[in-house]
GROMACS .gro file of C-alpha atoms in nm:
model
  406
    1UNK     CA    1   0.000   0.000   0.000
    2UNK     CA    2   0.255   0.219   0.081
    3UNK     CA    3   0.467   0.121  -0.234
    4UNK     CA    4   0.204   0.230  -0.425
    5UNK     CA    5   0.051   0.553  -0.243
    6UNK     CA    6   0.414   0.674  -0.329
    7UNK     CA    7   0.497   0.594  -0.674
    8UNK     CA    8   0.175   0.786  -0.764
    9UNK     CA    9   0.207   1.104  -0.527
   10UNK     CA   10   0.611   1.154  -0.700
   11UNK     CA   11   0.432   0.993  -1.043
   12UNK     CA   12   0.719   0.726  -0.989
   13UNK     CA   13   0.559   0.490  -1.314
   14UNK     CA   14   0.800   0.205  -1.374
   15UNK     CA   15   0.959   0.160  -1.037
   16UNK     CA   16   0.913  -0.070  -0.821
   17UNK     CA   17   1.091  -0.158  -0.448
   18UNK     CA   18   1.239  -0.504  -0.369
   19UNK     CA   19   1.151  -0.411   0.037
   20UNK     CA   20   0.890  -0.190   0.009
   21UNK     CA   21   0.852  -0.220   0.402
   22UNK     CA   22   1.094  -0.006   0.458
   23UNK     CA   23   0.920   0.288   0.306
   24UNK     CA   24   0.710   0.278   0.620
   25UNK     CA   25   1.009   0.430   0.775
   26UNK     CA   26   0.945   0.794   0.612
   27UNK     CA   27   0.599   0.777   0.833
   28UNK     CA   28   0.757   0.753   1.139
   29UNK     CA   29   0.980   1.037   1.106
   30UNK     CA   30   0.656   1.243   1.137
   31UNK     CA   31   0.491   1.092   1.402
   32UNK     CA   32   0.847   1.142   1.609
   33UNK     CA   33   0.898   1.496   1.538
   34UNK     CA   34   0.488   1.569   1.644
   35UNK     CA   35   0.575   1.369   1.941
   36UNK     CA   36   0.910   1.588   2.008
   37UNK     CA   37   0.717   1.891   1.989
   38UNK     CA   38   0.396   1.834   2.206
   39UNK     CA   39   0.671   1.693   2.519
   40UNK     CA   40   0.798   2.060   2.470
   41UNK     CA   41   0.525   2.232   2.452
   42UNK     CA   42   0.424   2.091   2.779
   43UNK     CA   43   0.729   2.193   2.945
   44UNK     CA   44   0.898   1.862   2.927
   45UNK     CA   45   1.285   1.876   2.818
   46UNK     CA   46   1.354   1.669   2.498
   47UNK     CA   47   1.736   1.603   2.434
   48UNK     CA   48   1.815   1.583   2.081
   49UNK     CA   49   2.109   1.653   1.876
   50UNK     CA   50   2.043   1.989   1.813
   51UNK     CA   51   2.013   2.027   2.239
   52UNK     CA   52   2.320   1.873   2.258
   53UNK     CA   53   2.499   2.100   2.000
   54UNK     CA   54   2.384   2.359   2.211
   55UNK     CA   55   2.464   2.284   2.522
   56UNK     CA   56   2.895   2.211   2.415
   57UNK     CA   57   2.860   2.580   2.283
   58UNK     CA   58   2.716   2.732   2.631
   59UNK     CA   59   2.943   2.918   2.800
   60UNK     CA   60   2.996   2.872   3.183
   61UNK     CA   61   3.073   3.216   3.410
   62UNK     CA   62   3.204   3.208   3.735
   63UNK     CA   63   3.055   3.474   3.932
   64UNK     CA   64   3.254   3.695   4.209
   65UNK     CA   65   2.953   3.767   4.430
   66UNK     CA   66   2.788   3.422   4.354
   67UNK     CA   67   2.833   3.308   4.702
   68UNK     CA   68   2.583   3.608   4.816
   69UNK     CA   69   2.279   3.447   4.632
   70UNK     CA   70   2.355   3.049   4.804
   71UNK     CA   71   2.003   3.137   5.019
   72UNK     CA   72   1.848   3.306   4.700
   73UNK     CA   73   1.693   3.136   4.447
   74UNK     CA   74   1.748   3.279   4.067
   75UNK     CA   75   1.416   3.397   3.893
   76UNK     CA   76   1.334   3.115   3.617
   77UNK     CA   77   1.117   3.236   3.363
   78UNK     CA   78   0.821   3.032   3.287
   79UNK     CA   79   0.893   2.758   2.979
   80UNK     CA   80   0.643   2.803   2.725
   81UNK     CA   81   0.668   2.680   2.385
   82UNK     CA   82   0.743   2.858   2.070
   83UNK     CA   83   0.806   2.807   1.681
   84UNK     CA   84   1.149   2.846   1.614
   85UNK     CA   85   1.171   2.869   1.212
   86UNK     CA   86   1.555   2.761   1.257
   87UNK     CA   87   1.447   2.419   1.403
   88UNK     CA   88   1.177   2.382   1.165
   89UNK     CA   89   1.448   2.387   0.900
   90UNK     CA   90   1.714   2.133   1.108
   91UNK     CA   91   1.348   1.880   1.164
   92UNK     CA   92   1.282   1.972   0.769
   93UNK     CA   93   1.662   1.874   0.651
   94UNK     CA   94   1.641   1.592   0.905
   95UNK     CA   95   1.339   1.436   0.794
   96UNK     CA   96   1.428   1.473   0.393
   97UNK     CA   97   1.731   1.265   0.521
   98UNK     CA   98   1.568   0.991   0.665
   99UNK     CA   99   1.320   1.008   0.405
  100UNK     CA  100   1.591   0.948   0.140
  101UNK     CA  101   1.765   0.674   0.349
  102UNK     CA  102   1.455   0.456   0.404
  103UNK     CA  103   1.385   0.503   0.002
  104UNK     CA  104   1.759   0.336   0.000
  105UNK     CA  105   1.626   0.048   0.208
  106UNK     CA  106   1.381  -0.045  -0.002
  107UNK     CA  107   1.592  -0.062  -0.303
  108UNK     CA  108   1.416   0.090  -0.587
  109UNK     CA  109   1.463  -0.065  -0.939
  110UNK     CA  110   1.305  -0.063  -1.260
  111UNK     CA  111   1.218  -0.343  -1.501
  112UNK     CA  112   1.429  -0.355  -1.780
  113UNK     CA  113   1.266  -0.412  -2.119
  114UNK     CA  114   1.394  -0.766  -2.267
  115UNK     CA  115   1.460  -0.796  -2.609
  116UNK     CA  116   1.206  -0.975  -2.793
  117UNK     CA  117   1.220  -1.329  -2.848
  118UNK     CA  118   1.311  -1.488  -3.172
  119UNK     CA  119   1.081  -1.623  -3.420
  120UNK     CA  120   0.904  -1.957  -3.257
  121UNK     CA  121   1.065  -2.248  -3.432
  122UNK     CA  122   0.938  -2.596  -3.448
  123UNK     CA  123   1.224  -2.931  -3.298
  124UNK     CA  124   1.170  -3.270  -3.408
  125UNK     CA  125   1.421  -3.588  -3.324
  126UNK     CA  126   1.511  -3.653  -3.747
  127UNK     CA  127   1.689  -3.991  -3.830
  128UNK     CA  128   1.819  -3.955  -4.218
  129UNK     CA  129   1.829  -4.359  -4.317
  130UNK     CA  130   2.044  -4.385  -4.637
  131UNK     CA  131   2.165  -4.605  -4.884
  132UNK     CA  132   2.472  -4.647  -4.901
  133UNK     CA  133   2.499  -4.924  -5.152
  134UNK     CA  134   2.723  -4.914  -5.525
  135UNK     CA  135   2.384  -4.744  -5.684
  136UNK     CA  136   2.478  -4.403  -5.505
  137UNK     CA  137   2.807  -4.433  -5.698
  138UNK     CA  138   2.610  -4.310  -6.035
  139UNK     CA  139   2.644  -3.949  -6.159
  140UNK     CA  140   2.336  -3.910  -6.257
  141UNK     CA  141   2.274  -3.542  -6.152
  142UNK     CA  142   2.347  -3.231  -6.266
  143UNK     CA  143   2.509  -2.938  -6.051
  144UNK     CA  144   2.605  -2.615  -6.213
  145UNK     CA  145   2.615  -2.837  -6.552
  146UNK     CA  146   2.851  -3.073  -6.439
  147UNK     CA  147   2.770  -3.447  -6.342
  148UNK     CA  148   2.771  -3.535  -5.999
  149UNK     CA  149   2.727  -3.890  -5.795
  150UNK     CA  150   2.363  -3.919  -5.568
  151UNK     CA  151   2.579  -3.935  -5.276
  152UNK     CA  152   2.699  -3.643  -5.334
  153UNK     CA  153   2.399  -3.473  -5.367
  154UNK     CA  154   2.235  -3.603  -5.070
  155UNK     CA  155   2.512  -3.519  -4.841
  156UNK     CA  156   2.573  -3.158  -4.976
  157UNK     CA  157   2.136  -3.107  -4.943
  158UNK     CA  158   2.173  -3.259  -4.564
  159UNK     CA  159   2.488  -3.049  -4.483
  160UNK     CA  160   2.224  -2.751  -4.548
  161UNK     CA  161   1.935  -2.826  -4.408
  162UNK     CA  162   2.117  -2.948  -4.129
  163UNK     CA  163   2.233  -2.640  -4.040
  164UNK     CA  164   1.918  -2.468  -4.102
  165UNK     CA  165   1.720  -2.594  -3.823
  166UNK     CA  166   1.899  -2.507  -3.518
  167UNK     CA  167   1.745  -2.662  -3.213
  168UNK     CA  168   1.645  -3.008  -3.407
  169UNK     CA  169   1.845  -3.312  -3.326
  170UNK     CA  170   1.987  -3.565  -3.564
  171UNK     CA  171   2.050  -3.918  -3.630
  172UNK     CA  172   2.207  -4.104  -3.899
  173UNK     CA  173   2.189  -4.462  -4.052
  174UNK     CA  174   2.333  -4.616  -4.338
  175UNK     CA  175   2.264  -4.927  -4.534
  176UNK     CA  176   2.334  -5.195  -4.754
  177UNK     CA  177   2.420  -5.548  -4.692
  178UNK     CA  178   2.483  -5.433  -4.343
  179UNK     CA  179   2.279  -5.165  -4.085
  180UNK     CA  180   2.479  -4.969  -3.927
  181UNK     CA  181   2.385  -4.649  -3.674
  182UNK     CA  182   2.644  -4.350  -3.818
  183UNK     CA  183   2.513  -4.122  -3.533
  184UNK     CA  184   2.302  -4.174  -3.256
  185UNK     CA  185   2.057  -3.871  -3.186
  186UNK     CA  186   2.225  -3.556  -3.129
  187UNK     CA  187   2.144  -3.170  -3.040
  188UNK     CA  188   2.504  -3.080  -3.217
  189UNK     CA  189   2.493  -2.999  -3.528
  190UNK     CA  190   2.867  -2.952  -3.611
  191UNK     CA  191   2.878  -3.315  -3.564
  192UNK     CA  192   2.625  -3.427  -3.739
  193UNK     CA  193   2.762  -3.241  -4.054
  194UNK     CA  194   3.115  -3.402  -3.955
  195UNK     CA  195   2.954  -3.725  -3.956
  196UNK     CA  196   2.765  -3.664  -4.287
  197UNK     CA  197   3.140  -3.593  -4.474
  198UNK     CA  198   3.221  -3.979  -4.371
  199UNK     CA  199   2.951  -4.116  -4.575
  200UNK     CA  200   3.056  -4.298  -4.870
  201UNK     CA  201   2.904  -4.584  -5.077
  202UNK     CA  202   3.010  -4.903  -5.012
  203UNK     CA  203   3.080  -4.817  -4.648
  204UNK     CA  204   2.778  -5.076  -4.584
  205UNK     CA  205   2.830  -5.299  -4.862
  206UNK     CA  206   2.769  -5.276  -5.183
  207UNK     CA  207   2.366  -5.478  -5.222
  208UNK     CA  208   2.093  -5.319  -5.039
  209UNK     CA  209   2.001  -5.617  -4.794
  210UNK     CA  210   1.968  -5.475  -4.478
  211UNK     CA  211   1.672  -5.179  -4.541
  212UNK     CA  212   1.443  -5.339  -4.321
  213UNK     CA  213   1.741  -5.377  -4.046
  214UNK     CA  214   1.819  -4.972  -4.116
  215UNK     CA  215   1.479  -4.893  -3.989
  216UNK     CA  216   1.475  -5.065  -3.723
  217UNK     CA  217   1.784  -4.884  -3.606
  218UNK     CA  218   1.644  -4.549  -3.653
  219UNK     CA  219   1.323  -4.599  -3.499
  220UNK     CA  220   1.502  -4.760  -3.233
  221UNK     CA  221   1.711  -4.444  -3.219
  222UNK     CA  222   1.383  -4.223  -3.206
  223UNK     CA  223   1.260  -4.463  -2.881
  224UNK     CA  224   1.578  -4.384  -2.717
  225UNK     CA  225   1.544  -4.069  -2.758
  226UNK     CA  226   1.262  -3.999  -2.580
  227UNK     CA  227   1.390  -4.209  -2.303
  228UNK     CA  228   1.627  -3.923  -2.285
  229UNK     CA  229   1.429  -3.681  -2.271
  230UNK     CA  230   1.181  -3.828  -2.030
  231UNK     CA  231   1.512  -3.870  -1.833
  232UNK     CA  232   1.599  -3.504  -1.817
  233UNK     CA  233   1.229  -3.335  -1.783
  234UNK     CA  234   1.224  -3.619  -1.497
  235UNK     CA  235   1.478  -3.441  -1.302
  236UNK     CA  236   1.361  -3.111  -1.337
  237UNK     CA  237   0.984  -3.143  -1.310
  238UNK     CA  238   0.957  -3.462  -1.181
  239UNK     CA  239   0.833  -3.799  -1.316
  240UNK     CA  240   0.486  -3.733  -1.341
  241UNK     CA  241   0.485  -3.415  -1.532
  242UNK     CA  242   0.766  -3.624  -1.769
  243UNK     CA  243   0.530  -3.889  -1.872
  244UNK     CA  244   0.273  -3.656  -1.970
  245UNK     CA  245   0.419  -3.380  -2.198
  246UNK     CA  246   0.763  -3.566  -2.362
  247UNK     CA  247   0.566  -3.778  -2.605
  248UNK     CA  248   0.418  -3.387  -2.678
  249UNK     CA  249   0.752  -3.249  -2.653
  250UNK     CA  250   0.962  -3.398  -2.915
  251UNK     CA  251   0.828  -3.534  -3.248
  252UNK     CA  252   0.993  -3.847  -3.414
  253UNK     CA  253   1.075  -3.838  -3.774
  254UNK     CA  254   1.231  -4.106  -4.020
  255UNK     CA  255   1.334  -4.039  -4.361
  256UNK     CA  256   1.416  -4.321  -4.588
  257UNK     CA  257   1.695  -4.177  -4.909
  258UNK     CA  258   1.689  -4.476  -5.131
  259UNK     CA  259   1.640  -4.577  -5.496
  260UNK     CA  260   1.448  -4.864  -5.406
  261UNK     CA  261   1.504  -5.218  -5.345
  262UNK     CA  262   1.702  -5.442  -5.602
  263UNK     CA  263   1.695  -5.760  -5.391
  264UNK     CA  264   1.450  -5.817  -5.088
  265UNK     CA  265   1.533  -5.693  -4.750
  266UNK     CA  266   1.633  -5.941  -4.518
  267UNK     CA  267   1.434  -5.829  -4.270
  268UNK     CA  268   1.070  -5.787  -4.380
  269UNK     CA  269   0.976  -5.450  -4.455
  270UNK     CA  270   0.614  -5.547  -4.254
  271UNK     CA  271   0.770  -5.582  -3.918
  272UNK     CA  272   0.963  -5.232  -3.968
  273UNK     CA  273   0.664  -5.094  -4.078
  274UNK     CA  274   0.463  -5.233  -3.752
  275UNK     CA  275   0.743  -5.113  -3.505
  276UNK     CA  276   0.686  -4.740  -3.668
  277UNK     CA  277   0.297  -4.758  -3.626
  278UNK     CA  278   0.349  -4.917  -3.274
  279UNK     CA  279   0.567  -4.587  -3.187
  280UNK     CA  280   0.355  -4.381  -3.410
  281UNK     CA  281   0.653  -4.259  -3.619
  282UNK     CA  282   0.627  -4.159  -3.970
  283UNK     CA  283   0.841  -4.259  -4.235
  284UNK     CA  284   0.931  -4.001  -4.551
  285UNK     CA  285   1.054  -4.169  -4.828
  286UNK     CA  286   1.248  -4.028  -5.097
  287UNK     CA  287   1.311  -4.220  -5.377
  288UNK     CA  288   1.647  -4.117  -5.632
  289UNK     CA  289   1.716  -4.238  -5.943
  290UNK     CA  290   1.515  -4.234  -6.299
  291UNK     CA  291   1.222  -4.516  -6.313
  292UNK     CA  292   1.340  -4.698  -6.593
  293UNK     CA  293   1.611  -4.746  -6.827
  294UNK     CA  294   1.443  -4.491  -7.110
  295UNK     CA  295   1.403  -4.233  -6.866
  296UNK     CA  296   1.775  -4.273  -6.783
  297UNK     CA  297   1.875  -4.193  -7.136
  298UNK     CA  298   1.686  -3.961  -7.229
  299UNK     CA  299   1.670  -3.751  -6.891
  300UNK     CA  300   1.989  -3.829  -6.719
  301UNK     CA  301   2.369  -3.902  -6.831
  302UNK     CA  302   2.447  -4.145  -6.598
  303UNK     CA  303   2.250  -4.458  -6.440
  304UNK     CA  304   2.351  -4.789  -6.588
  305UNK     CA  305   2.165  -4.994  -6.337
  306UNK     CA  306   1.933  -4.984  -6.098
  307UNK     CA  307   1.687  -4.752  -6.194
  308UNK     CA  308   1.436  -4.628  -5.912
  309UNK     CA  309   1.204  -4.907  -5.734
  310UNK     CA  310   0.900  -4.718  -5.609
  311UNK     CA  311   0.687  -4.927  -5.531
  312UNK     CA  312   0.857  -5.036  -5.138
  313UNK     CA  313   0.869  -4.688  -5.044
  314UNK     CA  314   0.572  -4.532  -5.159
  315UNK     CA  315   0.395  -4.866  -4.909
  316UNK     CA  316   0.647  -4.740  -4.678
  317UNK     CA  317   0.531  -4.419  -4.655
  318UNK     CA  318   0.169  -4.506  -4.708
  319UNK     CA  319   0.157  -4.764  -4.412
  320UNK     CA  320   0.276  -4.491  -4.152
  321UNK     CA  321   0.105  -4.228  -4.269
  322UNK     CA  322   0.367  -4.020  -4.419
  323UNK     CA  323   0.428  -3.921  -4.749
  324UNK     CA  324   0.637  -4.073  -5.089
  325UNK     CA  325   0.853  -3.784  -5.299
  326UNK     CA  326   1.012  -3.859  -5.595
  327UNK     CA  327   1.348  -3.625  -5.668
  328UNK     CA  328   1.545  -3.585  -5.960
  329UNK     CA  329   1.780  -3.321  -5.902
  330UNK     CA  330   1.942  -3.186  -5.563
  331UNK     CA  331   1.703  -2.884  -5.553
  332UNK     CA  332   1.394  -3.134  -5.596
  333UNK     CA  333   1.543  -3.267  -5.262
  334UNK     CA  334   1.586  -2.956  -5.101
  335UNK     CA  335   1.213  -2.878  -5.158
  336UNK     CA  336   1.109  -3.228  -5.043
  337UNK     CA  337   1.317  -3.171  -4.677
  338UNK     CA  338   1.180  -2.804  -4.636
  339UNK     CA  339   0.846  -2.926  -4.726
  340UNK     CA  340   0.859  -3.260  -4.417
  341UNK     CA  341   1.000  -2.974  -4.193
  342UNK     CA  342   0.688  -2.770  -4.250
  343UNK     CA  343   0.492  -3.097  -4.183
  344UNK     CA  344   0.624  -3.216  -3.921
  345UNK     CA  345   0.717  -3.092  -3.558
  346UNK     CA  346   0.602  -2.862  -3.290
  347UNK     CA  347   0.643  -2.547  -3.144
  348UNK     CA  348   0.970  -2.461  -2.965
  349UNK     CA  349   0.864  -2.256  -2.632
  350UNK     CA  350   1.206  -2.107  -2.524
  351UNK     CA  351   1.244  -2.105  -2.182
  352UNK     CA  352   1.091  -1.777  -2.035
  353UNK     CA  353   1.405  -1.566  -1.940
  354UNK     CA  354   1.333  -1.387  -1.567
  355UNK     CA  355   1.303  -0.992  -1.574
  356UNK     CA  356   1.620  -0.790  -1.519
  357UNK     CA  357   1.584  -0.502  -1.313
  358UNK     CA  358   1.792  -0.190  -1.337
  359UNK     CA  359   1.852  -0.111  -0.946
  360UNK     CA  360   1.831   0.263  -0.849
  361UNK     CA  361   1.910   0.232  -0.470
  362UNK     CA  362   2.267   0.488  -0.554
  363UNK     CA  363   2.041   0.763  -0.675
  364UNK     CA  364   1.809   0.839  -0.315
  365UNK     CA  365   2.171   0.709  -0.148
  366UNK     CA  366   2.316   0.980  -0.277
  367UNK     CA  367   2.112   1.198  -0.190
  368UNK     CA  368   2.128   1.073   0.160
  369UNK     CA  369   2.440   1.161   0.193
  370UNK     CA  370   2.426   1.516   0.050
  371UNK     CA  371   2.152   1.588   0.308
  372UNK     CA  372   2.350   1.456   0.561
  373UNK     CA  373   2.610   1.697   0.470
  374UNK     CA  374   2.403   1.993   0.436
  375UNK     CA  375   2.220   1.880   0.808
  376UNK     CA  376   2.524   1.885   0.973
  377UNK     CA  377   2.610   2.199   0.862
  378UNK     CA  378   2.324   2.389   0.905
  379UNK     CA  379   2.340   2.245   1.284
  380UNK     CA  380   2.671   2.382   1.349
  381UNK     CA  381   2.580   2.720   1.214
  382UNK     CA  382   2.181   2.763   1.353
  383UNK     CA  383   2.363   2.589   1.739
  384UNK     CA  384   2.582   2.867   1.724
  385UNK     CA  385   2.345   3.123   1.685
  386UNK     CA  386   2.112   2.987   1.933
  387UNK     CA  387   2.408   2.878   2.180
  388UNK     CA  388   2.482   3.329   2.163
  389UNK     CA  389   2.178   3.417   2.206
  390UNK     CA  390   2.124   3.176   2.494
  391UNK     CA  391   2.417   3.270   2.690
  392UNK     CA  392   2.427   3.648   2.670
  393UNK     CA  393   2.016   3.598   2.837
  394UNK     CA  394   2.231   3.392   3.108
  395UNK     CA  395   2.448   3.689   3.190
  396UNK     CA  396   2.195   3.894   3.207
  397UNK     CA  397   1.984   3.733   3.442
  398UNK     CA  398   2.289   3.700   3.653
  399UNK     CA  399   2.373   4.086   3.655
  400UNK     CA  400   2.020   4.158   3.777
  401UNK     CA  401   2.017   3.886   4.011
  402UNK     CA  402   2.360   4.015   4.164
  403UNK     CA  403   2.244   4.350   4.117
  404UNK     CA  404   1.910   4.265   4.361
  405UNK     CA  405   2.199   4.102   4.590
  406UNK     CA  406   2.387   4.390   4.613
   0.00000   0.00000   0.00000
């Protein structure tokens, strides 16, 4: 209340006090200065500073005939209160400082503005299965007119869009007669486009065997991932809150890069297919390559086998509810990844960041101190004029009592 009653009587908009309960202190001084005033106006002494001050600058006369008036009491005057405009002015000065002092104590600070957030993005957990059989060998795209192999192209596309979607994490596998996991999940995206430069054909083999084994791997990657996650909400929020908002949290992605199969997988492309639907985990596939052997003279330079074998993926893609896309050059692929980042994933809520405060406390400090200064001045100089005045009325009451003596 009091906070509040003083922002708006100094039209203080924007600040605010960290201990507002000190502010109670500039009441007081008030009620302690009334209360100093009606004790002497009832003839009561009150000792104060100013008193004090007073009191060192008094001086003390010794008296020749002072041992005539031992059995004759001086004539006191009658104590009766009046305003004295000098210690209006000390109280005035005195109060201001306390005033300031107590402001102090409750540290006043205002609320910086924060910058404004960035752009809401939207993370996913993406695992990039790839071939990585003798097929990606073939130059059968063109890049600034020149031929260049499909592995090639796909790593250059996922260097970019890699580094594009900060925030995201990444996992790669490869394939061919064997199923390996290049990179487990990961937040860093420096490594993951280090890891991408080590992908070659033939580092799996050179027949595609193992397709069905590759997606096992990745969603098996995605299921781990979440584990993780529960893992570190856990010990934040707690286990319960974890269980209920991770599965919302993160959203699993698999994209299949292939041309197709050429001999069956060895593991059956139903039970991958099953494991995704069990985890609810979609699975783009992009299919590379021309469809037949016309198409790959007439449209491309390069494929001598293997043209592309749609048919697996697009049930791939249908089966898990995802979507089949067809590329045949690297900025076809660029499209397709921009366009199952659109689809997929979920809003990023950055952490809220707390309010900074600008603190103020050194301004009413300061002035503190420079009342201080000024009070202690103005108490030397008004003592001494009072202390004068007080003593030469001493000596004169003495004269006349002598005087009467005599």
């Amino acid at each position: 209340m009091m906070e509040h009653f003083l922002i708006q009587l100094l039209g203080l908009e924007g600040i605010q006090f960290a201990q507002a309960d000190w502010l109670w202190g500039i009441v007081i001084w008030p009620v302690l200065w009334a209360t100093n005033a009606l004790l002497q106006a009832r003839g009561r002494t009150v000792v104060d500073d100013l008193v004090q001050l007073q009191a060192q600058r008094q001086l003390v006369v010794k008296h020749a005939l002072i041992h005539k008036m031992a059995d004759q009491p001086l004539a006191t005057a009658r104590k009766t209160w009046t305003f004295s405009g000098k210690k209006f002015v000390l109280n005035l000065v005195r109060g201001l400082m306390v005033s300031f002092l107590c402001i102090a104590l409750a540290q006043p600070q205002k609320e910086q503005p924060l910058e404004p957030l960035p752009q809401q993005k939207t993370v996913r957990d993406v695992v990039f299965v790839i071939e990585s059989s003798a097929s990606f060998l073939l130059p059968d795209y063109q890049v600034n007119g020149q031929s260049e192999t499909r592995m090639n192209v796909v790593k250059a596309v996922l260097d970019r869009f890699i580094a594009d979607l900060e925030g995201n994490r990444f996992g790669i596998a490869i394939y061919a007669e064997q199923a390996y996991t290049l990179m487990p999940l990961t937040s860093d995206q420096t490594a993951a486009r280090l890891t991408l430069k080590r992908l070659k054909p033939y580092l799996a083999g050179r027949v595609d065997y193992a397709m069905g084994e590759a997606l096992g791997l990745a969603l098996k990657q995605t299921d781990l991932g979440i584990q993780a996650a529960q893992l570190k909400q856990a010990s934040v929020k707690g286990k319960q809150q974890a269980g209920t908002s991770d599965h919302q949290a993160l959203k699993r992605v698999v994209v299949l890069i292939s041309d197709g199969l050429s001999k069956p997988s060895r593991l059956p492309l139903a039970d991958a297919v099953n494991y995704a639907q069990l985890m609810n985990v979609p699975i783009y596939t992009i299919g590379v390559g021309a469809g037949s052997a016309d198409a790959d003279k007439r449209l491309y330079t390069g494929l001598l086998y293997q043209p592309l074998e749609s048919d697996s993926l697009k049930a791939i893609a249908k089966a898990t509810q995802a979507q089949y896309f067809e590329v045949g050059s690297g900025q076809d692929l660029n499209r397709v990844l921009q366009q199952i980042n659109a689809a997929e994933g979920v809003p990023f809520e950055s952490d809220q960041r707390p309010p900074q405060h600008i603190p103020l406390m050194h301004i009413p400090l300061q002035a503190a101190v420079i009342t201080l200064f000024i009070y202690l001045l103005l108490s030397l100089l008004l003592s001494g004029g009072l202390g004068s005045i007080n003593t030469s009325r001493t000596l004169s009451k003495v004269n006349q009592s002598t005087e009467g003596t005599s």
